[in-house]
């Protein structure tokens, strides 16, 4: 077993099936997984290569792979925050596949930079902030065209109560509104 997955509270998983040029395994209940560890069990023979970890969402035959992270001889293990609980493209599925592909360290560096600039938790935070602003704006009683927003003193409590209720009903609701 070249590599493994560690999810807090679960047994270590090394049951990747080997295919032509990549490895894959099923992962149940991805929305319950906030953090996972990925590690090498043995060094990679070529120091210019690493192992990239991806997810594949159903239907797997046509699915694009979403990059999670990578390990290499210079960094044989890492921990990744998934964001799957708030990612509507993942949390609707009861099962996904983890896919490992060998890739050059140069390619991995590009993938890491792209992922950092487009992380789901940043998108979620922006949607929550926009939701709060829209809620506050609905209370505005100012008739002037200035940039002052007048809201009740308890606006945050009202918003939080409403947000919590909606989130319990549908964790993806912030992605469905502008």
mmCIF file with all atom_site columns, C-alpha atoms in Angstrom:
data_model
loop_
_atom_site.group_PDB
_atom_site.id
_atom_site.type_symbol
_atom_site.label_atom_id
_atom_site.label_alt_id
_atom_site.label_comp_id
_atom_site.label_asym_id
_atom_site.label_entity_id
_atom_site.label_seq_id
_atom_site.pdbx_PDB_ins_code
_atom_site.Cartn_x
_atom_site.Cartn_y
_atom_site.Cartn_z
_atom_site.occupancy
_atom_site.B_iso_or_equiv
_atom_site.pdbx_formal_charge
_atom_site.auth_seq_id
_atom_site.auth_comp_id
_atom_site.auth_asym_id
_atom_site.auth_atom_id
_atom_site.pdbx_PDB_model_num
ATOM 1   C CA . UNK A 1 1   ? 0.000   0.000  0.000   1.00 0.00 ? 1   UNK A CA 1
ATOM 2   C CA . UNK A 1 2   ? 1.703   3.188  -1.214  1.00 0.00 ? 2   UNK A CA 1
ATOM 3   C CA . UNK A 1 3   ? -0.497  5.700  0.618   1.00 0.00 ? 3   UNK A CA 1
ATOM 4   C CA . UNK A 1 4   ? -3.370  6.024  3.018   1.00 0.00 ? 4   UNK A CA 1
ATOM 5   C CA . UNK A 1 5   ? -6.174  8.230  4.279   1.00 0.00 ? 5   UNK A CA 1
ATOM 6   C CA . UNK A 1 6   ? -6.819  9.165  7.892   1.00 0.00 ? 6   UNK A CA 1
ATOM 7   C CA . UNK A 1 7   ? -10.178 10.616 8.913   1.00 0.00 ? 7   UNK A CA 1
ATOM 8   C CA . UNK A 1 8   ? -10.540 11.549 12.591  1.00 0.00 ? 8   UNK A CA 1
ATOM 9   C CA . UNK A 1 9   ? -12.586 8.946  14.461  1.00 0.00 ? 9   UNK A CA 1
ATOM 10  C CA . UNK A 1 10  ? -12.280 6.323  11.712  1.00 0.00 ? 10  UNK A CA 1
ATOM 11  C CA . UNK A 1 11  ? -9.851  3.525  10.962  1.00 0.00 ? 11  UNK A CA 1
ATOM 12  C CA . UNK A 1 12  ? -6.948  4.245  8.637   1.00 0.00 ? 12  UNK A CA 1
ATOM 13  C CA . UNK A 1 13  ? -7.894  3.495  5.044   1.00 0.00 ? 13  UNK A CA 1
ATOM 14  C CA . UNK A 1 14  ? -5.440  2.042  2.551   1.00 0.00 ? 14  UNK A CA 1
ATOM 15  C CA . UNK A 1 15  ? -7.864  0.070  0.381   1.00 0.00 ? 15  UNK A CA 1
ATOM 16  C CA . UNK A 1 16  ? -7.283  1.988  -2.869  1.00 0.00 ? 16  UNK A CA 1
ATOM 17  C CA . UNK A 1 17  ? -7.943  -0.066 -5.993  1.00 0.00 ? 17  UNK A CA 1
ATOM 18  C CA . UNK A 1 18  ? -5.317  0.314  -8.705  1.00 0.00 ? 18  UNK A CA 1
ATOM 19  C CA . UNK A 1 19  ? -6.399  1.223  -12.216 1.00 0.00 ? 19  UNK A CA 1
ATOM 20  C CA . UNK A 1 20  ? -4.421  2.259  -15.275 1.00 0.00 ? 20  UNK A CA 1
ATOM 21  C CA . UNK A 1 21  ? -2.315  5.128  -13.933 1.00 0.00 ? 21  UNK A CA 1
ATOM 22  C CA . UNK A 1 22  ? -4.375  5.998  -10.842 1.00 0.00 ? 22  UNK A CA 1
ATOM 23  C CA . UNK A 1 23  ? -5.881  4.603  -7.642  1.00 0.00 ? 23  UNK A CA 1
ATOM 24  C CA . UNK A 1 24  ? -9.415  5.044  -6.265  1.00 0.00 ? 24  UNK A CA 1
ATOM 25  C CA . UNK A 1 25  ? -11.584 4.175  -3.271  1.00 0.00 ? 25  UNK A CA 1
ATOM 26  C CA . UNK A 1 26  ? -15.168 4.863  -2.230  1.00 0.00 ? 26  UNK A CA 1
ATOM 27  C CA . UNK A 1 27  ? -15.778 7.282  0.611   1.00 0.00 ? 27  UNK A CA 1
ATOM 28  C CA . UNK A 1 28  ? -19.144 7.231  2.381   1.00 0.00 ? 28  UNK A CA 1
ATOM 29  C CA . UNK A 1 29  ? -20.913 10.270 3.873   1.00 0.00 ? 29  UNK A CA 1
ATOM 30  C CA . UNK A 1 30  ? -18.517 12.954 2.632   1.00 0.00 ? 30  UNK A CA 1
ATOM 31  C CA . UNK A 1 31  ? -20.584 15.782 4.159   1.00 0.00 ? 31  UNK A CA 1
ATOM 32  C CA . UNK A 1 32  ? -19.596 14.475 7.605   1.00 0.00 ? 32  UNK A CA 1
ATOM 33  C CA . UNK A 1 33  ? -15.869 14.763 6.866   1.00 0.00 ? 33  UNK A CA 1
ATOM 34  C CA . UNK A 1 34  ? -14.357 18.160 7.625   1.00 0.00 ? 34  UNK A CA 1
ATOM 35  C CA . UNK A 1 35  ? -10.713 17.115 7.757   1.00 0.00 ? 35  UNK A CA 1
ATOM 36  C CA . UNK A 1 36  ? -8.705  14.271 6.282   1.00 0.00 ? 36  UNK A CA 1
ATOM 37  C CA . UNK A 1 37  ? -5.083  13.243 6.325   1.00 0.00 ? 37  UNK A CA 1
ATOM 38  C CA . UNK A 1 38  ? -3.266  11.882 3.274   1.00 0.00 ? 38  UNK A CA 1
ATOM 39  C CA . UNK A 1 39  ? 0.124   10.212 3.613   1.00 0.00 ? 39  UNK A CA 1
ATOM 40  C CA . UNK A 1 40  ? 2.760   8.155  1.850   1.00 0.00 ? 40  UNK A CA 1
ATOM 41  C CA . UNK A 1 41  ? 3.562   4.722  3.287   1.00 0.00 ? 41  UNK A CA 1
ATOM 42  C CA . UNK A 1 42  ? 6.677   4.394  1.132   1.00 0.00 ? 42  UNK A CA 1
ATOM 43  C CA . UNK A 1 43  ? 8.800   7.014  -0.634  1.00 0.00 ? 43  UNK A CA 1
ATOM 44  C CA . UNK A 1 44  ? 8.065   7.760  -4.289  1.00 0.00 ? 44  UNK A CA 1
ATOM 45  C CA . UNK A 1 45  ? 10.881  6.412  -6.508  1.00 0.00 ? 45  UNK A CA 1
ATOM 46  C CA . UNK A 1 46  ? 11.143  9.655  -8.517  1.00 0.00 ? 46  UNK A CA 1
ATOM 47  C CA . UNK A 1 47  ? 11.806  12.768 -6.396  1.00 0.00 ? 47  UNK A CA 1
ATOM 48  C CA . UNK A 1 48  ? 10.290  14.996 -9.112  1.00 0.00 ? 48  UNK A CA 1
ATOM 49  C CA . UNK A 1 49  ? 6.892   13.339 -8.652  1.00 0.00 ? 49  UNK A CA 1
ATOM 50  C CA . UNK A 1 50  ? 4.160   13.454 -6.028  1.00 0.00 ? 50  UNK A CA 1
ATOM 51  C CA . UNK A 1 51  ? 0.770   11.905 -5.392  1.00 0.00 ? 51  UNK A CA 1
ATOM 52  C CA . UNK A 1 52  ? -2.239  14.173 -5.935  1.00 0.00 ? 52  UNK A CA 1
ATOM 53  C CA . UNK A 1 53  ? -5.516  13.470 -4.130  1.00 0.00 ? 53  UNK A CA 1
ATOM 54  C CA . UNK A 1 54  ? -8.808  14.264 -5.863  1.00 0.00 ? 54  UNK A CA 1
ATOM 55  C CA . UNK A 1 55  ? -12.489 13.571 -5.408  1.00 0.00 ? 55  UNK A CA 1
ATOM 56  C CA . UNK A 1 56  ? -14.836 12.270 -8.052  1.00 0.00 ? 56  UNK A CA 1
ATOM 57  C CA . UNK A 1 57  ? -18.564 12.919 -7.618  1.00 0.00 ? 57  UNK A CA 1
ATOM 58  C CA . UNK A 1 58  ? -21.300 10.769 -9.160  1.00 0.00 ? 58  UNK A CA 1
ATOM 59  C CA . UNK A 1 59  ? -21.724 9.901  -11.962 1.00 0.00 ? 59  UNK A CA 1
ATOM 60  C CA . UNK A 1 60  ? -18.060 8.893  -11.855 1.00 0.00 ? 60  UNK A CA 1
ATOM 61  C CA . UNK A 1 61  ? -17.798 7.985  -15.540 1.00 0.00 ? 61  UNK A CA 1
ATOM 62  C CA . UNK A 1 62  ? -18.275 11.619 -16.587 1.00 0.00 ? 62  UNK A CA 1
ATOM 63  C CA . UNK A 1 63  ? -17.151 13.406 -13.443 1.00 0.00 ? 63  UNK A CA 1
ATOM 64  C CA . UNK A 1 64  ? -14.390 15.942 -13.360 1.00 0.00 ? 64  UNK A CA 1
ATOM 65  C CA . UNK A 1 65  ? -11.848 15.476 -10.624 1.00 0.00 ? 65  UNK A CA 1
ATOM 66  C CA . UNK A 1 66  ? -11.645 18.110 -7.883  1.00 0.00 ? 66  UNK A CA 1
ATOM 67  C CA . UNK A 1 67  ? -8.170  18.579 -6.403  1.00 0.00 ? 67  UNK A CA 1
ATOM 68  C CA . UNK A 1 68  ? -7.857  18.217 -2.621  1.00 0.00 ? 68  UNK A CA 1
ATOM 69  C CA . UNK A 1 69  ? -4.101  18.272 -2.097  1.00 0.00 ? 69  UNK A CA 1
ATOM 70  C CA . UNK A 1 70  ? -0.901  16.306 -2.570  1.00 0.00 ? 70  UNK A CA 1
ATOM 71  C CA . UNK A 1 71  ? 2.000   14.607 -0.855  1.00 0.00 ? 71  UNK A CA 1
ATOM 72  C CA . UNK A 1 72  ? 5.564   13.984 -2.012  1.00 0.00 ? 72  UNK A CA 1
ATOM 73  C CA . UNK A 1 73  ? 8.855   12.753 -0.587  1.00 0.00 ? 73  UNK A CA 1
ATOM 74  C CA . UNK A 1 74  ? 9.596   16.272 0.675   1.00 0.00 ? 74  UNK A CA 1
ATOM 75  C CA . UNK A 1 75  ? 6.214   16.370 2.449   1.00 0.00 ? 75  UNK A CA 1
ATOM 76  C CA . UNK A 1 76  ? 5.064   12.758 2.968   1.00 0.00 ? 76  UNK A CA 1
ATOM 77  C CA . UNK A 1 77  ? 1.859   13.638 4.828   1.00 0.00 ? 77  UNK A CA 1
ATOM 78  C CA . UNK A 1 78  ? -0.604  16.474 5.037   1.00 0.00 ? 78  UNK A CA 1
ATOM 79  C CA . UNK A 1 79  ? -3.974  17.370 6.510   1.00 0.00 ? 79  UNK A CA 1
ATOM 80  C CA . UNK A 1 80  ? -6.687  18.959 4.386   1.00 0.00 ? 80  UNK A CA 1
ATOM 81  C CA . UNK A 1 81  ? -9.833  20.831 5.355   1.00 0.00 ? 81  UNK A CA 1
ATOM 82  C CA . UNK A 1 82  ? -12.451 19.602 2.923   1.00 0.00 ? 82  UNK A CA 1
ATOM 83  C CA . UNK A 1 83  ? -15.279 22.136 3.128   1.00 0.00 ? 83  UNK A CA 1
ATOM 84  C CA . UNK A 1 84  ? -17.599 19.330 1.952   1.00 0.00 ? 84  UNK A CA 1
ATOM 85  C CA . UNK A 1 85  ? -20.239 20.063 4.610   1.00 0.00 ? 85  UNK A CA 1
ATOM 86  C CA . UNK A 1 86  ? -20.916 23.441 2.952   1.00 0.00 ? 86  UNK A CA 1
ATOM 87  C CA . UNK A 1 87  ? -20.176 22.448 -0.644  1.00 0.00 ? 87  UNK A CA 1
ATOM 88  C CA . UNK A 1 88  ? -23.458 21.774 -2.458  1.00 0.00 ? 88  UNK A CA 1
ATOM 89  C CA . UNK A 1 89  ? -21.677 19.849 -5.201  1.00 0.00 ? 89  UNK A CA 1
ATOM 90  C CA . UNK A 1 90  ? -20.478 17.310 -2.590  1.00 0.00 ? 90  UNK A CA 1
ATOM 91  C CA . UNK A 1 91  ? -22.863 17.310 0.390   1.00 0.00 ? 91  UNK A CA 1
ATOM 92  C CA . UNK A 1 92  ? -25.794 16.076 -1.708  1.00 0.00 ? 92  UNK A CA 1
ATOM 93  C CA . UNK A 1 93  ? -24.011 12.744 -2.321  1.00 0.00 ? 93  UNK A CA 1
ATOM 94  C CA . UNK A 1 94  ? -23.987 9.789  0.065   1.00 0.00 ? 94  UNK A CA 1
ATOM 95  C CA . UNK A 1 95  ? -20.738 8.549  -1.474  1.00 0.00 ? 95  UNK A CA 1
ATOM 96  C CA . UNK A 1 96  ? -17.845 9.923  -3.545  1.00 0.00 ? 96  UNK A CA 1
ATOM 97  C CA . UNK A 1 97  ? -14.571 8.457  -4.763  1.00 0.00 ? 97  UNK A CA 1
ATOM 98  C CA . UNK A 1 98  ? -11.122 9.489  -3.638  1.00 0.00 ? 98  UNK A CA 1
ATOM 99  C CA . UNK A 1 99  ? -8.691  9.330  -6.544  1.00 0.00 ? 99  UNK A CA 1
ATOM 100 C CA . UNK A 1 100 ? -4.896  9.426  -6.361  1.00 0.00 ? 100 UNK A CA 1
ATOM 101 C CA . UNK A 1 101 ? -2.822  10.269 -9.415  1.00 0.00 ? 101 UNK A CA 1
ATOM 102 C CA . UNK A 1 102 ? 0.950   10.506 -9.784  1.00 0.00 ? 102 UNK A CA 1
ATOM 103 C CA . UNK A 1 103 ? 1.898   13.983 -11.002 1.00 0.00 ? 103 UNK A CA 1
ATOM 104 C CA . UNK A 1 104 ? 4.980   16.132 -11.373 1.00 0.00 ? 104 UNK A CA 1
ATOM 105 C CA . UNK A 1 105 ? 5.799   18.497 -8.513  1.00 0.00 ? 105 UNK A CA 1
ATOM 106 C CA . UNK A 1 106 ? 5.488   21.359 -11.013 1.00 0.00 ? 106 UNK A CA 1
ATOM 107 C CA . UNK A 1 107 ? 1.898   20.361 -11.853 1.00 0.00 ? 107 UNK A CA 1
ATOM 108 C CA . UNK A 1 108 ? 1.094   19.939 -8.165  1.00 0.00 ? 108 UNK A CA 1
ATOM 109 C CA . UNK A 1 109 ? 2.373   23.437 -7.399  1.00 0.00 ? 109 UNK A CA 1
ATOM 110 C CA . UNK A 1 110 ? 0.005   24.893 -10.024 1.00 0.00 ? 110 UNK A CA 1
ATOM 111 C CA . UNK A 1 111 ? -2.932  22.891 -8.643  1.00 0.00 ? 111 UNK A CA 1
ATOM 112 C CA . UNK A 1 112 ? -2.235  24.100 -5.095  1.00 0.00 ? 112 UNK A CA 1
ATOM 113 C CA . UNK A 1 113 ? -2.099  27.745 -6.224  1.00 0.00 ? 113 UNK A CA 1
ATOM 114 C CA . UNK A 1 114 ? -5.386  27.389 -8.117  1.00 0.00 ? 114 UNK A CA 1
ATOM 115 C CA . UNK A 1 115 ? -7.110  25.702 -5.167  1.00 0.00 ? 115 UNK A CA 1
ATOM 116 C CA . UNK A 1 116 ? -5.962  28.393 -2.738  1.00 0.00 ? 116 UNK A CA 1
ATOM 117 C CA . UNK A 1 117 ? -7.497  31.106 -4.918  1.00 0.00 ? 117 UNK A CA 1
ATOM 118 C CA . UNK A 1 118 ? -10.879 29.346 -5.187  1.00 0.00 ? 118 UNK A CA 1
ATOM 119 C CA . UNK A 1 119 ? -11.591 27.551 -1.915  1.00 0.00 ? 119 UNK A CA 1
ATOM 120 C CA . UNK A 1 120 ? -15.205 26.618 -1.098  1.00 0.00 ? 120 UNK A CA 1
ATOM 121 C CA . UNK A 1 121 ? -15.024 27.972 2.463   1.00 0.00 ? 121 UNK A CA 1
ATOM 122 C CA . UNK A 1 122 ? -14.118 31.407 1.084   1.00 0.00 ? 122 UNK A CA 1
ATOM 123 C CA . UNK A 1 123 ? -17.076 31.229 -1.289  1.00 0.00 ? 123 UNK A CA 1
ATOM 124 C CA . UNK A 1 124 ? -19.329 30.178 1.599   1.00 0.00 ? 124 UNK A CA 1
ATOM 125 C CA . UNK A 1 125 ? -18.094 33.053 3.777   1.00 0.00 ? 125 UNK A CA 1
ATOM 126 C CA . UNK A 1 126 ? -18.801 35.542 0.995   1.00 0.00 ? 126 UNK A CA 1
ATOM 127 C CA . UNK A 1 127 ? -22.329 34.152 0.552   1.00 0.00 ? 127 UNK A CA 1
ATOM 128 C CA . UNK A 1 128 ? -22.992 34.390 4.307   1.00 0.00 ? 128 UNK A CA 1
ATOM 129 C CA . UNK A 1 129 ? -21.722 37.985 4.381   1.00 0.00 ? 129 UNK A CA 1
ATOM 130 C CA . UNK A 1 130 ? -23.932 38.856 1.409   1.00 0.00 ? 130 UNK A CA 1
ATOM 131 C CA . UNK A 1 131 ? -26.909 37.229 3.139   1.00 0.00 ? 131 UNK A CA 1
ATOM 132 C CA . UNK A 1 132 ? -26.277 39.340 6.258   1.00 0.00 ? 132 UNK A CA 1
ATOM 133 C CA . UNK A 1 133 ? -25.940 42.534 4.225   1.00 0.00 ? 133 UNK A CA 1
ATOM 134 C CA . UNK A 1 134 ? -29.185 41.865 2.341   1.00 0.00 ? 134 UNK A CA 1
ATOM 135 C CA . UNK A 1 135 ? -30.970 41.186 5.641   1.00 0.00 ? 135 UNK A CA 1
ATOM 136 C CA . UNK A 1 136 ? -29.646 44.398 7.183   1.00 0.00 ? 136 UNK A CA 1
ATOM 137 C CA . UNK A 1 137 ? -30.527 46.364 4.089   1.00 0.00 ? 137 UNK A CA 1
ATOM 138 C CA . UNK A 1 138 ? -34.153 45.201 4.342   1.00 0.00 ? 138 UNK A CA 1
ATOM 139 C CA . UNK A 1 139 ? -34.451 47.172 7.624   1.00 0.00 ? 139 UNK A CA 1
ATOM 140 C CA . UNK A 1 140 ? -33.000 50.383 6.235   1.00 0.00 ? 140 UNK A CA 1
ATOM 141 C CA . UNK A 1 141 ? -35.340 53.275 6.910   1.00 0.00 ? 141 UNK A CA 1
ATOM 142 C CA . UNK A 1 142 ? -33.055 55.981 5.613   1.00 0.00 ? 142 UNK A CA 1
ATOM 143 C CA . UNK A 1 143 ? -34.603 57.911 2.755   1.00 0.00 ? 143 UNK A CA 1
ATOM 144 C CA . UNK A 1 144 ? -31.487 59.825 1.886   1.00 0.00 ? 144 UNK A CA 1
ATOM 145 C CA . UNK A 1 145 ? -29.169 58.689 -0.826  1.00 0.00 ? 145 UNK A CA 1
ATOM 146 C CA . UNK A 1 146 ? -26.153 58.715 1.473   1.00 0.00 ? 146 UNK A CA 1
ATOM 147 C CA . UNK A 1 147 ? -24.169 55.627 2.362   1.00 0.00 ? 147 UNK A CA 1
ATOM 148 C CA . UNK A 1 148 ? -25.469 55.262 5.928   1.00 0.00 ? 148 UNK A CA 1
ATOM 149 C CA . UNK A 1 149 ? -27.438 52.115 6.688   1.00 0.00 ? 149 UNK A CA 1
ATOM 150 C CA . UNK A 1 150 ? -29.911 52.437 9.577   1.00 0.00 ? 150 UNK A CA 1
ATOM 151 C CA . UNK A 1 151 ? -30.916 49.155 11.208  1.00 0.00 ? 151 UNK A CA 1
ATOM 152 C CA . UNK A 1 152 ? -32.393 48.046 14.576  1.00 0.00 ? 152 UNK A CA 1
ATOM 153 C CA . UNK A 1 153 ? -29.892 47.417 17.364  1.00 0.00 ? 153 UNK A CA 1
ATOM 154 C CA . UNK A 1 154 ? -30.820 43.697 17.490  1.00 0.00 ? 154 UNK A CA 1
ATOM 155 C CA . UNK A 1 155 ? -30.374 43.119 13.745  1.00 0.00 ? 155 UNK A CA 1
ATOM 156 C CA . UNK A 1 156 ? -27.569 40.592 14.228  1.00 0.00 ? 156 UNK A CA 1
ATOM 157 C CA . UNK A 1 157 ? -29.660 38.462 16.619  1.00 0.00 ? 157 UNK A CA 1
ATOM 158 C CA . UNK A 1 158 ? -32.612 38.521 14.219  1.00 0.00 ? 158 UNK A CA 1
ATOM 159 C CA . UNK A 1 159 ? -30.381 37.620 11.280  1.00 0.00 ? 159 UNK A CA 1
ATOM 160 C CA . UNK A 1 160 ? -28.619 34.834 13.189  1.00 0.00 ? 160 UNK A CA 1
ATOM 161 C CA . UNK A 1 161 ? -31.920 33.262 14.259  1.00 0.00 ? 161 UNK A CA 1
ATOM 162 C CA . UNK A 1 162 ? -33.253 33.377 10.700  1.00 0.00 ? 162 UNK A CA 1
ATOM 163 C CA . UNK A 1 163 ? -29.953 32.131 9.235   1.00 0.00 ? 163 UNK A CA 1
ATOM 164 C CA . UNK A 1 164 ? -29.760 29.223 11.698  1.00 0.00 ? 164 UNK A CA 1
ATOM 165 C CA . UNK A 1 165 ? -33.316 28.146 10.923  1.00 0.00 ? 165 UNK A CA 1
ATOM 166 C CA . UNK A 1 166 ? -32.688 28.203 7.156   1.00 0.00 ? 166 UNK A CA 1
ATOM 167 C CA . UNK A 1 167 ? -29.313 26.454 7.526   1.00 0.00 ? 167 UNK A CA 1
ATOM 168 C CA . UNK A 1 168 ? -30.849 23.594 9.533   1.00 0.00 ? 168 UNK A CA 1
ATOM 169 C CA . UNK A 1 169 ? -33.441 23.126 6.813   1.00 0.00 ? 169 UNK A CA 1
ATOM 170 C CA . UNK A 1 170 ? -31.015 23.460 3.870   1.00 0.00 ? 170 UNK A CA 1
ATOM 171 C CA . UNK A 1 171 ? -27.256 23.944 4.413   1.00 0.00 ? 171 UNK A CA 1
ATOM 172 C CA . UNK A 1 172 ? -26.947 24.952 0.758   1.00 0.00 ? 172 UNK A CA 1
ATOM 173 C CA . UNK A 1 173 ? -29.460 27.805 0.860   1.00 0.00 ? 173 UNK A CA 1
ATOM 174 C CA . UNK A 1 174 ? -26.792 30.526 0.725   1.00 0.00 ? 174 UNK A CA 1
ATOM 175 C CA . UNK A 1 175 ? -25.630 29.199 -2.640  1.00 0.00 ? 175 UNK A CA 1
ATOM 176 C CA . UNK A 1 176 ? -29.171 29.424 -4.023  1.00 0.00 ? 176 UNK A CA 1
ATOM 177 C CA . UNK A 1 177 ? -29.622 33.160 -3.427  1.00 0.00 ? 177 UNK A CA 1
ATOM 178 C CA . UNK A 1 178 ? -27.808 36.263 -4.578  1.00 0.00 ? 178 UNK A CA 1
#
